[in-house]
Short mmCIF file of C-alpha atoms and ligand atoms in Angstrom, two decimals:
data_model
loop_
_atom_site.label_atom_id
_atom_site.label_comp_id
_atom_site.label_asym_id
_atom_site.label_seq_id
_atom_site.Cartn_x
_atom_site.Cartn_y
_atom_site.Cartn_z
CA MET A 10 96.54 -66.87 114.79
CA GLU A 11 96.57 -70.01 112.67
CA SER A 12 95.77 -73.62 113.55
CA LEU A 13 94.24 -73.10 116.94
CA ASN A 14 90.82 -74.57 116.57
CA PRO A 15 91.18 -78.20 117.62
CA PHE A 16 87.89 -79.13 115.93
CA ILE A 17 89.05 -77.86 112.54
CA ASP A 18 92.79 -78.38 112.32
CA THR A 19 93.64 -81.27 114.56
CA ARG A 20 93.76 -84.90 113.55
CA LEU A 21 95.02 -86.21 116.88
CA LEU A 22 94.36 -84.45 120.16
CA VAL A 23 95.77 -85.31 123.58
CA ILE A 24 93.88 -83.92 126.58
CA LYS A 25 95.48 -83.99 130.02
CA ILE A 26 93.08 -83.87 132.94
CA GLY A 27 94.38 -82.80 136.34
CA SER A 28 93.15 -84.46 139.57
CA ALA A 29 91.53 -81.28 140.89
CA LEU A 30 89.11 -81.23 137.94
CA LEU A 31 87.96 -84.79 138.20
CA VAL A 32 87.88 -85.12 141.96
CA ASP A 33 86.42 -82.49 144.29
CA PRO A 34 89.39 -81.45 146.44
CA ASP A 35 87.15 -80.88 149.51
CA THR A 36 84.95 -83.98 149.45
CA GLY A 37 87.25 -86.36 147.55
CA GLN A 38 84.25 -87.37 145.42
CA LEU A 39 84.24 -87.79 141.65
CA ARG A 40 82.84 -84.70 139.87
CA SER A 41 80.38 -86.74 137.78
CA ASP A 42 78.63 -83.77 136.18
CA TRP A 43 81.94 -82.38 135.02
CA LEU A 44 82.96 -85.77 133.60
CA SER A 45 79.60 -86.11 131.78
CA ALA A 46 80.06 -82.70 130.19
CA LEU A 47 83.65 -83.58 129.18
CA SER A 48 82.38 -86.81 127.63
CA SER A 49 79.89 -84.83 125.58
CA ASP A 50 82.77 -82.59 124.42
CA ILE A 51 84.82 -85.65 123.48
CA SER A 52 81.94 -87.19 121.58
CA ALA A 53 81.58 -83.96 119.56
CA ILE A 54 85.31 -83.90 118.78
CA ARG A 55 85.16 -87.50 117.70
CA LYS A 56 82.21 -86.89 115.39
CA SER A 57 84.25 -84.17 113.68
CA GLY A 58 86.89 -86.81 112.84
CA VAL A 59 89.50 -85.97 115.48
CA LYS A 60 91.13 -88.88 117.30
CA THR A 61 91.47 -88.30 121.03
CA VAL A 62 93.75 -89.64 123.74
CA LEU A 63 93.18 -88.79 127.39
CA VAL A 64 95.91 -88.58 130.01
CA SER A 65 94.13 -88.52 133.32
CA SER A 66 95.28 -88.02 136.89
CA GLY A 67 93.02 -88.72 139.82
CA ALA A 68 93.92 -92.27 140.86
CA ILE A 69 95.56 -91.19 144.10
CA ALA A 70 92.80 -88.67 144.90
CA LEU A 71 90.02 -91.25 144.36
CA GLY A 72 91.98 -93.92 146.23
CA ARG A 73 92.38 -91.63 149.26
CA THR A 74 88.61 -91.36 149.54
CA ARG A 75 88.09 -95.08 149.01
CA LEU A 76 90.63 -96.00 151.68
CA GLY A 77 89.55 -93.32 154.18
CA LEU A 78 92.78 -91.31 153.92
CA ILE A 79 91.46 -87.84 152.94
CA GLY A 80 93.64 -85.00 154.23
CA LYS A 81 96.33 -87.34 155.60
CA LYS A 82 99.98 -86.90 154.62
CA LEU A 83 100.77 -90.11 152.77
CA THR A 84 103.95 -92.18 152.72
CA LEU A 85 105.08 -93.43 149.30
CA PRO A 86 103.67 -96.97 149.86
CA GLU A 87 100.37 -95.41 151.01
CA LYS A 88 100.26 -93.23 147.89
CA GLN A 89 100.88 -96.32 145.79
CA ALA A 90 98.14 -98.19 147.64
CA CYS A 91 95.77 -95.26 146.96
CA ALA A 92 96.78 -95.27 143.30
CA ALA A 93 96.03 -99.00 143.07
CA ALA A 94 92.64 -98.62 144.78
CA GLY A 95 91.78 -95.43 142.88
CA GLN A 96 92.90 -96.41 139.38
CA SER A 97 90.10 -98.93 138.96
CA LEU A 98 87.55 -96.30 140.04
CA LEU A 99 89.09 -93.83 137.60
CA THR A 100 88.86 -96.25 134.69
CA GLN A 101 85.33 -97.23 135.66
CA ALA A 102 84.26 -93.57 135.79
CA TYR A 103 85.55 -92.86 132.26
CA GLU A 104 84.10 -96.09 130.94
CA THR A 105 80.65 -95.31 132.30
CA ALA A 106 80.72 -91.68 131.17
CA LEU A 107 81.99 -92.38 127.64
CA ASN A 108 79.89 -95.50 127.07
CA THR A 109 76.85 -93.21 127.24
CA TYR A 110 78.11 -91.85 123.91
CA ASP A 111 78.89 -95.37 122.58
CA ILE A 112 82.59 -94.78 122.95
CA ASN A 113 84.87 -97.61 124.08
CA THR A 114 87.79 -96.84 126.37
CA ALA A 115 91.04 -98.66 127.18
CA GLN A 116 93.37 -98.23 130.14
CA ILE A 117 97.08 -97.66 129.49
CA LEU A 118 99.40 -97.47 132.49
CA LEU A 119 102.91 -96.30 131.65
CA THR A 120 106.10 -96.12 133.67
CA LEU A 121 108.97 -93.77 132.90
CA ASN A 122 110.90 -96.65 131.33
CA ASP A 123 108.17 -97.11 128.75
CA THR A 124 108.95 -93.74 127.24
CA GLU A 125 112.70 -93.55 127.97
CA ASN A 126 113.60 -96.91 126.45
CA ARG A 127 113.32 -96.69 122.67
CA ARG A 128 112.01 -100.24 122.12
CA ARG A 129 109.33 -99.94 124.77
CA TRP A 130 108.42 -96.49 123.39
CA LEU A 131 107.88 -97.95 119.92
CA ASN A 132 105.87 -100.78 121.43
CA ALA A 133 103.59 -98.48 123.46
CA ARG A 134 103.14 -96.32 120.35
CA ALA A 135 102.02 -99.34 118.31
CA THR A 136 99.48 -100.40 120.97
CA ILE A 137 97.96 -96.93 121.33
CA GLY A 138 97.95 -96.53 117.54
CA ALA A 139 96.01 -99.80 117.19
CA LEU A 140 93.44 -98.67 119.78
CA LEU A 141 92.93 -95.39 117.93
CA GLU A 142 92.45 -97.23 114.65
CA LEU A 143 89.77 -99.31 116.38
CA GLY A 144 87.97 -96.14 117.45
CA VAL A 145 88.79 -96.63 121.14
CA ILE A 146 89.76 -93.75 123.43
CA PRO A 147 92.95 -94.67 125.31
CA ILE A 148 93.10 -93.34 128.87
CA ILE A 149 96.68 -93.05 130.01
CA ASN A 150 98.01 -92.62 133.54
CA GLU A 151 101.32 -93.31 135.18
CA ASN A 152 101.59 -96.77 136.71
CA ASP A 153 101.99 -95.21 140.17
CA THR A 154 101.64 -98.56 141.91
CA VAL A 155 105.05 -99.79 140.82
CA ALA A 156 106.90 -96.55 140.04
CA THR A 157 109.26 -95.45 142.79
CA ASP A 158 110.75 -91.97 142.98
CA GLU A 159 113.78 -92.42 140.72
CA ILE A 160 111.78 -94.05 137.98
CA ARG A 161 108.60 -92.02 137.97
CA TYR A 162 107.36 -88.97 136.13
CA GLY A 163 105.49 -87.78 139.24
CA ASP A 164 103.41 -85.41 137.12
CA ASN A 165 101.12 -86.12 134.22
CA ASP A 166 102.05 -82.89 132.37
CA ARG A 167 105.30 -84.30 131.04
CA LEU A 168 103.77 -87.76 130.63
CA ALA A 169 101.08 -86.17 128.43
CA ALA A 170 103.70 -84.31 126.38
CA ARG A 171 105.73 -87.48 125.88
CA ALA A 172 102.52 -89.25 124.82
CA ALA A 173 101.68 -86.43 122.38
CA GLN A 174 105.20 -86.63 120.95
CA MET A 175 105.09 -90.42 120.78
CA LEU A 176 101.82 -90.40 118.85
CA GLY A 177 102.59 -87.44 116.58
CA ALA A 178 99.63 -85.47 118.02
CA ASP A 179 98.85 -82.02 116.58
CA THR A 180 97.44 -80.51 119.76
CA LEU A 181 97.92 -81.06 123.47
CA ILE A 182 95.51 -79.44 125.92
CA LEU A 183 96.50 -79.32 129.58
CA LEU A 184 93.29 -78.85 131.57
CA SER A 185 94.46 -77.30 134.79
CA ASP A 186 93.27 -75.05 137.62
CA ILE A 187 95.07 -72.02 136.14
CA ASP A 188 94.19 -70.29 132.87
CA GLY A 189 97.71 -70.23 131.50
CA LEU A 190 101.15 -68.72 131.85
CA TYR A 191 101.73 -65.39 133.60
CA THR A 192 104.86 -63.24 133.54
CA SER A 193 105.19 -64.11 137.24
CA ASP A 194 103.15 -66.02 139.82
CA PRO A 195 99.75 -64.23 139.91
CA ARG A 196 99.13 -65.52 143.45
CA ASN A 197 102.01 -63.36 144.76
CA ASN A 198 102.20 -60.58 142.20
CA SER A 199 99.21 -58.44 141.23
CA GLN A 200 101.24 -57.01 138.31
CA ALA A 201 101.58 -60.47 136.71
CA ARG A 202 100.46 -60.39 133.08
CA HIS A 203 98.70 -63.27 131.32
CA LEU A 204 100.24 -64.47 128.04
CA ASN A 205 97.86 -65.62 125.29
CA LEU A 206 100.45 -66.86 122.89
CA ILE A 207 104.01 -68.03 123.36
CA GLU A 208 105.70 -68.20 119.97
CA HIS A 209 109.00 -69.54 121.20
CA ILE A 210 110.10 -70.94 124.56
CA ASP A 211 113.30 -69.19 125.62
CA ASN A 212 115.01 -68.70 128.97
CA ASP A 213 112.77 -65.73 129.86
CA ILE A 214 109.69 -67.90 129.41
CA LEU A 215 111.22 -70.77 131.37
CA GLU A 216 111.94 -68.38 134.26
CA MET A 217 108.25 -67.48 134.42
CA GLY A 218 107.61 -71.09 135.47
CA GLY A 219 109.17 -70.32 138.84
CA THR A 220 112.04 -71.84 140.70
CA ALA A 221 112.71 -75.41 139.92
CA ASN A 222 113.51 -78.22 142.26
CA ALA A 223 117.30 -78.65 142.12
CA LYS A 224 117.34 -82.40 141.47
CA THR A 225 114.80 -82.84 138.72
CA GLY A 226 114.18 -79.24 137.73
CA MET A 227 110.50 -79.73 138.58
CA GLY A 228 107.95 -79.09 141.26
CA THR A 229 105.23 -81.74 140.92
CA GLY A 230 102.57 -80.57 138.52
CA GLY A 231 103.41 -76.84 138.83
CA MET A 232 104.05 -74.34 136.03
CA ALA A 233 107.65 -75.59 135.63
CA THR A 234 106.44 -79.05 134.62
CA LYS A 235 103.90 -77.48 132.25
CA LEU A 236 106.67 -75.51 130.54
CA ALA A 237 108.81 -78.64 130.31
CA ALA A 238 105.79 -80.30 128.69
CA ALA A 239 105.46 -77.35 126.30
CA GLN A 240 109.10 -77.72 125.26
CA ILE A 241 108.64 -81.40 124.48
CA ALA A 242 105.36 -80.87 122.63
CA THR A 243 106.28 -77.81 120.57
CA GLN A 244 109.62 -79.30 119.48
CA ALA A 245 107.61 -82.26 118.21
CA GLY A 246 105.51 -79.93 116.04
CA CYS A 247 102.52 -80.05 118.41
CA TYR A 248 100.56 -77.01 119.64
CA MET A 249 100.01 -76.92 123.38
CA CYS A 250 97.47 -75.06 125.44
CA ILE A 251 97.14 -74.51 129.19
CA MET A 252 93.62 -73.63 130.28
CA ASP A 253 91.52 -73.56 133.42
CA GLY A 254 89.33 -76.61 132.95
CA ARG A 255 87.37 -76.48 136.19
CA GLU A 256 84.07 -75.26 134.74
CA ASN A 257 81.98 -77.74 132.75
CA ALA A 258 82.66 -78.48 129.06
CA PRO A 259 86.18 -77.00 128.81
CA ILE A 260 86.79 -78.10 125.22
CA THR A 261 83.63 -76.35 124.01
CA ARG A 262 84.70 -73.28 125.96
CA LEU A 263 88.18 -73.45 124.41
CA VAL A 264 86.76 -73.61 120.91
CA ASN A 265 84.56 -70.63 121.78
CA GLY A 266 87.65 -68.62 122.60
CA GLU A 267 88.05 -68.98 126.37
CA ARG A 268 91.20 -67.35 127.71
CA CYS A 269 94.20 -69.67 127.86
CA SER A 270 97.87 -69.77 126.87
CA TRP A 271 98.81 -71.30 123.54
CA PHE A 272 102.35 -72.47 122.80
CA LYS A 273 103.07 -72.46 119.11
CA ALA A 274 104.36 -75.65 117.49
CA SER A 275 107.82 -75.47 115.97
CA HIS A 276 107.63 -75.20 112.20
CA ASN A 277 110.72 -77.34 111.86
CA PRO A 278 110.10 -80.21 114.20
CA LYS A 279 113.21 -82.20 114.97
CA ASP A 280 113.34 -85.68 113.46
CA ALA A 281 111.71 -88.40 115.54
CA ARG A 282 114.92 -89.74 117.06
CA ARG A 283 116.15 -86.26 118.08
CA GLN A 284 112.75 -85.46 119.59
CA TRP A 285 113.00 -88.60 121.63
CA ILE A 286 116.52 -87.76 122.86
CA GLY A 287 115.65 -84.11 123.59
CA GLY A 288 112.50 -85.04 125.50
CA HIS A 289 114.30 -87.52 127.75
CA LEU A 290 113.16 -87.05 131.31
CA ASN A 291 115.71 -89.00 133.26
CA ALA A 292 119.16 -87.85 132.20
CA LYS A 293 121.64 -90.11 134.01
CA GLY A 294 124.51 -87.65 134.11
CA LEU A 295 125.55 -84.06 133.73
CA LEU A 296 128.54 -82.78 131.76
CA THR A 297 129.85 -79.25 132.17
CA ILE A 298 131.59 -77.85 129.10
CA ASP A 299 133.80 -74.84 128.38
CA SER A 300 132.88 -71.96 126.08
CA GLY A 301 134.87 -73.40 123.15
CA ALA A 302 132.84 -76.60 123.25
CA GLU A 303 129.65 -74.55 123.63
CA LYS A 304 130.46 -72.74 120.35
CA ALA A 305 131.31 -76.02 118.64
CA LEU A 306 127.93 -77.48 119.61
CA GLU A 307 126.12 -74.36 118.43
CA ASN A 308 127.85 -74.87 115.07
CA GLY A 309 126.57 -78.44 114.81
CA LYS A 310 129.78 -80.19 115.86
CA SER A 311 130.19 -83.27 118.06
CA LEU A 312 131.19 -82.94 121.72
CA LEU A 313 134.84 -83.84 122.26
CA ALA A 314 136.34 -84.79 125.62
CA ALA A 315 138.74 -81.82 125.40
CA GLY A 316 135.91 -79.33 125.99
CA VAL A 317 134.44 -81.08 129.02
CA VAL A 318 135.38 -79.69 132.43
CA GLY A 319 133.20 -81.84 134.70
CA ALA A 320 131.18 -85.06 134.65
CA ASP A 321 128.63 -85.90 137.37
CA GLY A 322 126.37 -88.87 137.82
CA SER A 323 126.67 -92.55 137.14
CA PHE A 324 125.88 -93.34 133.55
CA GLU A 325 126.59 -96.11 131.07
CA LYS A 326 127.62 -95.88 127.43
CA GLY A 327 124.44 -94.99 125.47
CA ASP A 328 122.69 -93.22 128.38
CA THR A 329 121.28 -89.70 128.05
CA VAL A 330 123.26 -86.91 129.72
CA GLN A 331 122.56 -83.20 130.12
CA ILE A 332 125.21 -80.81 128.83
CA MET A 333 125.52 -77.61 130.84
CA SER A 334 127.50 -74.40 130.42
CA GLN A 335 129.80 -73.32 133.25
CA SER A 336 127.12 -70.80 134.25
CA GLY A 337 124.67 -73.68 134.79
CA ARG A 338 122.52 -73.26 131.67
CA GLU A 339 121.38 -76.44 129.90
CA ILE A 340 122.78 -76.36 126.38
CA ALA A 341 121.98 -79.77 125.00
CA ARG A 342 121.19 -83.41 125.69
CA GLY A 343 122.81 -86.37 124.09
CA LEU A 344 123.53 -90.07 124.15
CA ILE A 345 127.07 -90.48 125.47
CA SER A 346 129.56 -92.94 123.96
CA TYR A 347 131.57 -93.57 127.16
CA ASN A 348 130.52 -94.56 130.68
CA ALA A 349 130.96 -92.28 133.70
CA GLU A 350 134.26 -93.77 134.85
CA GLU A 351 135.78 -93.55 131.37
CA THR A 352 134.45 -90.02 130.88
CA ARG A 353 136.03 -88.81 134.12
CA LYS A 354 139.39 -90.26 133.01
CA ILE A 355 139.38 -88.60 129.58
CA LEU A 356 137.71 -85.24 130.21
CA GLY A 357 139.85 -82.30 129.17
CA LYS A 358 142.07 -84.62 127.10
CA SER A 359 142.66 -84.44 123.38
CA THR A 360 141.22 -87.12 121.12
CA VAL A 361 144.57 -88.81 120.50
CA GLN A 362 145.08 -89.29 124.24
CA ILE A 363 141.84 -91.30 124.70
CA ALA A 364 143.25 -94.63 123.47
CA GLU A 365 146.46 -94.03 125.46
CA ILE A 366 144.54 -93.47 128.68
CA LEU A 367 141.85 -96.15 128.32
CA GLY A 368 143.73 -98.64 126.15
CA TYR A 369 140.84 -98.45 123.61
CA ASP A 370 138.44 -95.88 122.23
CA TYR A 371 134.86 -95.79 120.94
CA GLY A 372 135.60 -93.02 118.47
CA ALA A 373 136.80 -89.45 118.82
CA ALA A 374 133.55 -87.93 120.04
CA LEU A 375 132.28 -88.19 123.59
CA ILE A 376 128.86 -87.49 122.08
CA HIS A 377 128.51 -87.72 118.33
CA ARG A 378 126.56 -84.86 116.74
CA ASP A 379 123.93 -87.33 115.45
CA ASN A 380 123.17 -88.14 119.08
CA LEU A 381 123.02 -84.51 120.27
CA VAL A 382 120.01 -82.24 120.59
CA MET A 383 120.31 -78.54 121.47
CA SER A 384 117.97 -77.55 124.31
CA LEU A 385 116.55 -74.21 123.22
N1 LIG B 25 99.32 -90.19 138.44
C1 LIG B 25 98.77 -89.43 139.54
C2 LIG B 25 97.33 -89.86 139.85
O1 LIG B 25 96.67 -90.46 139.04
C3 LIG B 25 98.75 -87.94 139.28
C4 LIG B 25 100.00 -87.26 138.85
C5 LIG B 25 99.74 -85.74 138.63
O2 LIG B 25 99.09 -85.15 139.49
O3 LIG B 25 100.11 -85.18 137.61
O4 LIG B 25 96.83 -89.57 140.91
#
């Protein structure tokens, strides 16, 4: 298959490193040999002219060890304390390992708002872009210390995909403790089949990710979040790979053909603004629409209030909402032109009734087609 050798075809590579690779789950100690071998991989990639960004977990795991909390169930403030104590160790570890190869590193801590607010997104993009131009390797993590549940990613898979999308990366590699996507969970099903290549992410593929948590649609860092990451990355024209990165020198092994799952980049990436809307992680509301509206959206039309049968959540004008079918399938995401209270008053009503009911209108469409992105 084409374009799968990161050393040859990629200009900008994002590598996501899971906690279990960097920190020994039993001892809580940094896996220094593994990190040295990864640094050698990164140095080789760099010499071949590929820019690299790392998204690394491990702050909480290292902080646990530092603060004597290994094996303890942590409260949210304790987790945040561990993240604060561990993040400096994490940065130090990368700095030491990469400096051996004369590579400078820089720490970037992002919160969900940095990618969900367009201005902050553009700002973060400019900073990371400048670092790359200066030959520095940015090391991104979530700013766990200040992020509370409602405003956090919680997993670095989607954070890495948003970063790849933000930077226009060609390839995203998720280094994990599983060698890719299986038709069902291989831990419970011996018949589960490994998939080498996923050309298109459809509902069948999404179901292979397992049952999702009802509120966010995610289990932290599981296959569901990896598939959500794959959707964001591939729609941005970026190839994504899930591989088992536990053994030393995973990137060298990947180039040498180690088994993994590749997700093919879309040949027609959505424009930058649509990618940003479609990849939004914190939809503020949920609209349920009837089958007529579903057809209209499929034909590229705007969403009118008449086709909406339900509106949940508290959202403001301009927020991102999910648009669901009556059977509960996500159809699209979009930036809504009315707030939640207004939407509940006008749903099911024809366009001419909007001004009568509200005393004003912001246009005929509840969500204009320019602000809509289909989900699959
Ligand atoms: N940001 C968390 C950490 O550094 C990890 C999140 C994840 O596991 O994906 O510990």
